[in-house]
Amino acid sequence: MLLGAVADDFTGATDLCSMLVRGGMRTVQLIGVPGPNDIPPDADAVVVALKSRTAPVREAVDQSVAALHWLRDGGAKQFFFKYCSTFDSTDQGNIGPVADAMIEALGCGFALACPAFPTNARTVYLGHLFANGMLLNESGMENHPLTPMKDANLVRVMSRQTDGTVGLVPFGTVEQGAQAIRRAMTGMKEQGRRYAIVDAVSDAHLVAIGEAAEHHALITGGSGIAMGLPANFRRAGLLPEAGDPSALPLVAGHTAVLSGSCSRATLMQLGRAREHVPVYELDPIATPDAASLAAGALAWAEGKLGAKPIVIAASAPPEKVAAVQARFGREEAGALLEDAMARIAAVLVERGVRRMVVAGGETSGATVRQLGVRSLRIGAEIDPGVPWTLAEGAGPPLMMALKSGNFGAPDFFTKAFEMLGA
Ligand code: ADP
């Protein structure tokens, strides 16, 4: 293991994994803190996915440090703390306290912080984070229900979350390249600063920052900043060129799509899938009970399973979602349908489904939990940000693609299986 990463949420972890695979690293995502007897997977990078972004500070710190220790014991040579490219946090944390604790555990005294991801329109200029070309605090993120970001100045934001001091490596220095960035960061560390916010508005900047951080024990940021890291390991002779890092063993079996996302992209993908494959829709108003909803879908699926995918969807357009939420309440409706989808997934696997696409972040989380999946080996991307993975854990190995709502082209559901040669 070369790189050991801790991510503060599930889809963010997958994002980081995809970035590392693109850079040539064989990458495995682990779900939750591994146990002391869990053997590190055979991979160049291991990303432990936590659900710590909005957890109580103590819990986030404890889990992150436990994951860090496990990764260190597993032989990782460098560590990464992955958070959201919009720096989702409050004055209480969790980015500052978790990073502080990781720095202390590693005894390294210093880390850079860079959430920039220019491809996704997240840039940092003179310490200010922009999302979609707008200052973070005017981008809509100021209204986030859990982590409202009311200040775009990351030096200030981070300073409020740590008892250490925070400096800035500004655009002018970053433009000069890796050596200048390295010099600036070394200077800051020598002055006793604990963090450097580093500007980046282009991929070239991310690559230069990655190179400058070659010998840093800990790097913190979004998945963008991981862009430059594989090259460091390659230059050091630790990462062989050979082989396709996204190659997965093909698992044979029936195919299915479970869709719990109601995002516009998913609804469009469902519309497209309807032209080609059988689609079943759950009706929570008629059947307000997870077990019965699952039973209905599973009766429908009887005799339909095979190489051609079937689709089971809770997804609905906004007016239908509103009606369901009005009836049950927003959270209860979500939980009911997540529960139903998870039950359906478990029985489909019993019936021989081994290739499964799940649409929706929360829906994916519920499904993966129900199936007892512990690790995802990251394969080739179906569309940007959504790779096929080999899921392993309590049950038989499965091929899973976990799609967060807004991701994927309109033909995603059929394309995914075509990629596997279905
Ligand atoms: P996304 O990634 O698009 O946000 P998620 O799975 O994270 O998708 O969230 C979608 C939420 O909406 C889930 O909790 C799911 O159970 C819920 N949901 C799905 N279908 C409906 C529906 N018809 N009515 C109300 N809620 C729904």
XYZ file of C-alpha atoms and ligand atoms in Angstrom:
449
model
C 0.000 0.000 0.000
C 1.449 3.337 -1.054
C -1.344 5.788 -0.272
C -3.754 5.425 2.641
C -6.739 7.761 2.572
C -9.584 8.602 4.913
C -12.668 10.114 3.263
C -15.435 11.860 5.190
C -18.237 10.455 3.034
C -19.052 7.561 0.759
C -19.445 9.117 -2.685
C -16.486 11.422 -2.010
C -14.410 8.343 -1.341
C -15.405 6.829 -4.671
C -14.530 10.081 -6.398
C -11.041 9.951 -4.919
C -10.711 6.282 -5.880
C -11.567 7.047 -9.506
C -8.969 9.808 -9.578
C -6.279 7.446 -8.279
C -7.211 4.681 -10.734
C -6.981 7.219 -13.560
C -3.477 7.982 -12.321
C -2.559 4.307 -12.578
C -3.023 3.146 -8.982
C -4.937 -0.052 -8.185
C -7.419 1.210 -5.618
C -9.782 -0.328 -3.090
C -12.462 1.524 -1.117
C -13.247 0.138 2.327
C -16.571 0.887 3.977
C -16.137 2.075 7.552
C -13.136 1.667 9.825
C -11.568 -1.749 9.214
C -11.254 -4.111 12.166
C -7.854 -5.004 13.641
C -8.008 -8.428 11.994
C -8.955 -7.140 8.542
C -6.113 -7.803 6.137
C -5.176 -4.842 3.924
C -6.223 -5.493 0.323
C -3.685 -5.957 -2.434
C -3.769 -2.431 -3.840
C -1.606 0.646 -4.372
C -4.134 2.918 -2.664
C -6.732 2.174 -0.008
C -9.490 4.673 0.746
C -11.455 4.213 3.955
C -14.922 5.712 3.483
C -16.446 7.124 6.654
C -19.703 8.956 7.205
C -18.043 11.587 9.361
C -18.700 14.862 7.551
C -21.509 15.895 9.861
C -20.951 13.424 12.706
C -20.264 14.771 16.209
C -16.652 16.066 16.293
C -15.401 13.454 18.761
C -16.815 10.604 16.715
C -15.352 11.965 13.464
C -11.922 12.370 15.065
C -11.919 8.927 16.682
C -12.982 7.140 13.516
C -10.543 9.046 11.328
C -7.601 8.374 13.626
C -8.548 4.694 13.964
C -8.628 4.425 10.163
C -5.292 6.225 9.935
C -3.658 3.816 12.388
C -4.997 0.841 10.473
C -3.671 2.241 7.188
C -0.293 2.932 8.772
C -0.107 -0.577 10.155
C -1.010 -1.770 6.657
C 2.155 -0.135 5.314
C 0.863 3.065 3.702
C 3.698 5.480 2.916
C 1.639 8.636 2.608
C -1.757 9.654 3.977
C -4.640 11.648 2.608
C -7.634 13.239 4.302
C -10.368 13.693 1.715
C -13.156 16.196 2.288
C -15.639 17.876 0.015
C -14.501 20.288 -2.699
C -16.880 22.830 -1.149
C -15.064 22.435 2.200
C -18.314 21.330 3.909
C -17.825 22.026 7.612
C -18.860 24.298 10.473
C -16.823 26.359 12.946
C -16.865 23.253 15.165
C -15.453 21.053 12.426
C -15.041 18.479 11.242
C -12.228 19.311 8.831
C -10.010 21.180 11.319
C -10.320 18.798 14.289
C -9.858 15.700 12.112
C -6.840 17.160 10.321
C -5.364 18.297 13.664
C -5.731 14.785 15.059
C -4.211 13.170 11.980
C -1.238 15.570 12.059
C -0.717 14.737 15.705
C -0.977 10.989 15.115
C 1.575 11.196 12.315
C 3.817 13.663 14.194
C 4.277 15.651 10.979
C 3.328 19.100 12.328
C 2.025 20.441 9.013
C -0.334 19.741 6.129
C -1.523 21.547 3.044
C -5.229 22.077 2.519
C -6.607 22.385 -1.000
C -10.202 21.529 -1.939
C -9.795 22.808 -5.527
C -11.120 20.659 -8.364
C -11.144 22.859 -11.489
C -12.781 20.164 -13.666
C -15.797 20.406 -11.365
C -15.589 24.210 -11.209
C -14.106 24.396 -7.716
C -11.153 26.778 -7.626
C -9.163 28.506 -4.902
C -7.773 31.970 -5.590
C -6.000 34.021 -2.936
C -7.409 31.663 -0.367
C -11.000 32.150 -1.517
C -12.978 29.146 -2.664
C -15.163 29.534 -5.736
C -17.891 27.075 -6.744
C -19.217 27.327 -10.288
C -17.513 30.691 -10.663
C -19.150 32.176 -7.578
C -17.657 32.836 -4.175
C -18.526 29.863 -1.984
C -20.733 31.993 0.274
C -22.750 33.156 -2.754
C -22.874 29.817 -4.555
C -25.880 28.352 -2.755
C -23.615 26.595 -0.255
C -24.446 29.372 2.229
C -27.876 27.713 2.495
C -26.714 24.131 2.953
C -28.944 22.561 5.631
C -26.089 20.972 7.611
C -22.909 22.839 6.714
C -23.830 26.365 5.577
C -20.685 27.971 4.168
C -20.995 31.676 4.880
C -17.340 32.586 4.374
C -15.318 31.853 1.222
C -11.956 32.760 2.803
C -10.496 29.363 3.660
C -7.681 30.811 5.754
C -10.333 32.262 8.043
C -12.603 29.222 7.838
C -9.815 26.802 8.723
C -8.454 29.115 11.448
C -11.803 28.902 13.236
C -11.577 25.094 13.285
C -8.052 24.627 14.656
C -5.825 25.930 17.438
C -2.963 25.931 14.928
C -2.197 28.801 12.553
C -3.050 28.848 8.870
C -1.036 30.377 6.030
C -1.601 30.797 2.312
C 0.426 29.746 -0.721
C -0.967 32.277 -3.194
C -1.609 32.006 -6.906
C 1.613 33.849 -7.826
C 3.714 31.219 -6.091
C 1.664 28.296 -7.380
C 2.102 29.609 -10.937
C 5.873 29.297 -10.545
C 5.597 25.548 -10.146
C 6.430 22.707 -7.787
C 9.733 24.015 -6.504
C 8.347 27.412 -5.517
C 5.346 25.783 -3.844
C 7.601 23.393 -1.938
C 9.762 26.278 -0.763
C 6.724 28.264 0.386
C 5.309 25.315 2.319
C 8.640 24.514 3.946
C 8.926 28.154 4.996
C 5.497 28.053 6.571
C 6.217 24.871 8.434
C 9.429 26.405 9.777
C 7.486 29.462 10.924
C 5.322 27.102 12.956
C 2.225 27.246 10.832
C 0.171 24.069 10.889
C -1.691 24.527 7.606
C -1.193 26.109 4.240
C -4.237 26.795 2.115
C -2.897 26.422 -1.422
C -4.407 28.246 -4.395
C -5.263 26.247 -7.520
C -7.326 27.251 -10.535
C -6.118 24.670 -13.074
C -5.160 21.016 -13.283
C -1.566 22.100 -13.905
C -1.626 23.734 -10.466
C -2.935 20.543 -8.856
C -0.182 18.501 -10.485
C 2.479 20.977 -9.327
C 1.102 21.007 -5.767
C 1.064 17.196 -5.752
C 4.690 17.135 -6.817
C 5.620 19.712 -4.182
C 3.990 17.558 -1.501
C 5.881 14.433 -2.498
C 7.470 14.039 0.931
C 4.537 15.238 3.033
C 3.204 12.633 5.440
C -0.333 14.018 5.175
C -2.174 15.799 2.408
C -5.673 17.180 2.913
C -8.139 18.251 0.263
C -10.690 17.280 -2.345
C -10.106 14.523 -4.844
C -8.575 17.034 -7.282
C -5.406 17.392 -5.261
C -4.802 13.638 -5.622
C -4.186 14.193 -9.331
C -0.459 14.767 -8.889
C 0.204 11.985 -6.374
C 0.506 8.838 -8.531
C 3.342 10.461 -10.516
C 5.345 10.898 -7.284
C 5.175 7.192 -6.562
C 6.023 6.393 -10.155
C 9.056 8.708 -10.124
C 10.224 7.039 -6.911
C 10.040 3.664 -8.655
C 7.297 2.434 -6.322
C 4.460 2.259 -8.846
C 5.067 0.039 -11.877
C 3.669 1.130 -15.260
C 2.543 -2.391 -16.066
C -1.059 -3.545 -16.071
C -4.435 -1.871 -16.210
C -5.243 -0.567 -12.713
C -8.966 -0.747 -13.477
C -8.986 -4.420 -14.501
C -11.491 -6.401 -12.429
C -12.231 -10.102 -12.439
C -15.570 -10.498 -14.238
C -18.301 -11.977 -12.082
C -20.972 -13.836 -14.035
C -24.640 -13.719 -13.047
C -27.987 -12.023 -13.489
C -28.232 -8.257 -13.819
C -30.439 -5.637 -12.161
C -30.806 -1.897 -11.615
C -32.196 -0.509 -8.362
C -33.041 3.158 -8.528
C -33.903 5.252 -5.479
C -32.646 8.559 -6.796
C -35.189 11.172 -7.873
C -32.662 13.494 -9.469
C -33.265 14.824 -12.943
C -30.384 12.803 -14.411
C -31.710 9.568 -12.942
C -35.268 10.222 -14.148
C -33.919 10.748 -17.643
C -31.896 7.546 -17.429
C -35.004 5.652 -16.317
C -36.958 7.085 -19.237
C -34.320 5.810 -21.617
C -34.121 2.403 -19.941
C -37.922 1.949 -20.299
C -37.454 1.796 -24.078
C -35.219 -1.248 -23.757
C -35.783 -3.228 -20.559
C -38.607 -4.060 -18.136
C -39.103 -1.446 -15.417
C -41.103 -1.876 -12.196
C -42.126 1.088 -10.066
C -42.736 0.888 -6.349
C -45.912 2.589 -5.176
C -45.468 3.586 -1.535
C -48.892 5.264 -1.369
C -50.700 2.041 -2.276
C -48.339 -0.122 -0.210
C -46.925 1.867 2.715
C -44.778 -0.930 4.079
C -41.203 -1.886 3.147
C -41.638 -5.656 3.320
C -44.792 -5.595 1.149
C -43.244 -3.149 -1.323
C -40.275 -5.497 -1.652
C -42.515 -8.543 -2.007
C -44.445 -6.898 -4.858
C -41.288 -6.029 -6.749
C -39.786 -9.468 -6.200
C -42.949 -11.214 -7.434
C -42.779 -9.077 -10.575
C -39.084 -9.959 -11.047
C -39.828 -13.691 -10.947
C -38.808 -15.266 -14.249
C -37.362 -12.014 -15.619
C -33.817 -12.326 -14.303
C -31.066 -12.999 -16.791
C -28.341 -11.334 -18.800
C -30.719 -8.517 -19.770
C -31.163 -6.087 -16.881
C -34.429 -5.494 -15.076
C -35.042 -2.151 -13.374
C -36.812 -1.648 -10.049
C -37.392 1.992 -9.190
C -38.684 4.046 -6.289
C -37.676 7.132 -8.255
C -40.421 9.563 -9.147
C -40.799 13.090 -10.527
C -41.045 16.012 -8.070
C -44.865 16.144 -7.846
C -45.092 12.445 -6.971
C -42.244 12.739 -4.460
C -44.062 15.683 -2.872
C -47.227 13.593 -2.532
C -45.317 10.720 -0.914
C -43.541 13.115 1.439
C -46.800 14.841 2.342
C -48.234 11.463 3.286
C -45.305 10.055 5.307
C -42.958 12.967 6.011
C -39.735 13.547 4.100
C -37.358 11.434 6.164
C -39.842 8.638 6.789
C -40.565 8.378 3.069
C -36.840 8.201 2.330
C -36.242 5.575 4.984
C -39.243 3.481 3.848
C -38.038 3.341 0.254
C -34.396 2.813 1.178
C -35.467 -0.089 3.366
C -37.571 -1.572 0.565
C -34.735 -1.253 -1.950
C -32.235 -2.832 0.427
C -34.562 -5.818 1.007
C -35.055 -6.204 -2.726
C -31.290 -6.156 -3.296
C -30.726 -8.921 -0.747
C -33.299 -11.256 -2.340
C -32.093 -10.510 -5.866
C -28.605 -11.598 -4.816
C -30.103 -14.791 -3.359
C -31.704 -15.340 -6.760
C -28.407 -15.056 -8.580
C -28.022 -11.365 -9.410
C -24.291 -10.619 -9.439
C -24.198 -7.418 -11.473
C -26.080 -4.534 -9.953
C -26.374 -0.816 -10.589
C -27.772 1.240 -7.699
C -28.823 4.831 -8.355
C -28.824 7.269 -5.443
C -26.239 8.013 -2.758
C -28.431 7.187 0.246
C -30.000 4.275 -1.593
C -26.528 2.908 -2.356
C -25.537 3.277 1.292
C -28.602 1.348 2.460
C -28.081 -1.377 -0.147
C -24.400 -1.856 0.569
C -25.144 -2.068 4.311
C -27.867 -4.648 3.799
C -25.621 -6.781 1.577
C -22.779 -6.615 4.114
C -20.363 -5.190 1.533
C -17.040 -4.236 3.144
C -14.844 -3.341 0.202
C -15.114 -2.073 -3.354
C -12.265 -2.653 -5.771
C -12.485 0.183 -8.277
C -12.746 -0.678 -11.967
C -13.305 1.215 -15.176
C -15.577 4.247 -15.209
C -18.956 3.877 -16.911
C -19.338 7.653 -16.918
C -17.176 10.204 -15.086
C -17.287 9.532 -11.346
C -19.148 6.200 -11.575
C -16.924 3.153 -11.883
C -17.815 -0.506 -11.921
C -16.524 -2.048 -8.721
C -15.995 -5.524 -7.359
C -17.920 -5.583 -4.086
C -16.876 -8.088 -1.454
C -18.009 -8.766 2.072
C -20.488 -11.032 3.796
C -22.092 -12.397 0.615
C -20.842 -13.597 -2.760
C -18.625 -11.229 -4.778
C -20.720 -8.815 -6.867
C -20.109 -6.276 -9.558
C -21.694 -3.054 -8.362
C -21.933 0.431 -9.789
C -23.087 2.965 -7.203
C -24.314 6.081 -8.947
C -24.849 9.274 -7.049
C -28.028 10.947 -8.286
C -26.808 13.547 -10.720
C -24.145 11.461 -12.386
C -24.203 9.615 -15.665
C -25.340 10.112 -19.254
C -28.969 9.335 -20.311
C -28.050 5.818 -21.517
C -26.246 4.992 -18.258
C -28.360 1.994 -17.226
C -27.933 0.084 -20.482
C -24.392 1.265 -21.178
C -23.240 -0.012 -17.801
C -24.116 -3.594 -18.698
C -22.937 -3.337 -22.290
C -19.522 -2.511 -20.860
C -19.512 -5.895 -19.141
C -20.262 -7.571 -22.464
C -23.956 -8.182 -21.650
P -29.595 11.112 -4.827
O -28.189 10.591 -4.978
O -30.251 11.413 -6.129
O -29.704 12.213 -3.811
P -30.489 9.322 -2.757
O -30.704 7.848 -2.815
O -29.300 9.823 -1.995
O -30.454 9.869 -4.259
O -31.731 10.059 -2.136
C -33.016 9.872 -2.628
C -33.951 9.728 -1.442
O -35.282 9.832 -1.926
C -33.838 8.365 -0.774
O -33.965 8.510 0.610
C -35.022 7.608 -1.350
O -35.483 6.575 -0.513
C -36.037 8.723 -1.467
N -37.077 8.431 -2.473
C -36.956 7.649 -3.559
N -38.104 7.611 -4.232
C -38.970 8.410 -3.573
C -40.337 8.754 -3.792
N -41.014 8.288 -4.827
N -40.891 9.572 -2.892
C -40.212 10.045 -1.845
N -38.931 9.741 -1.591
C -38.307 8.931 -2.438
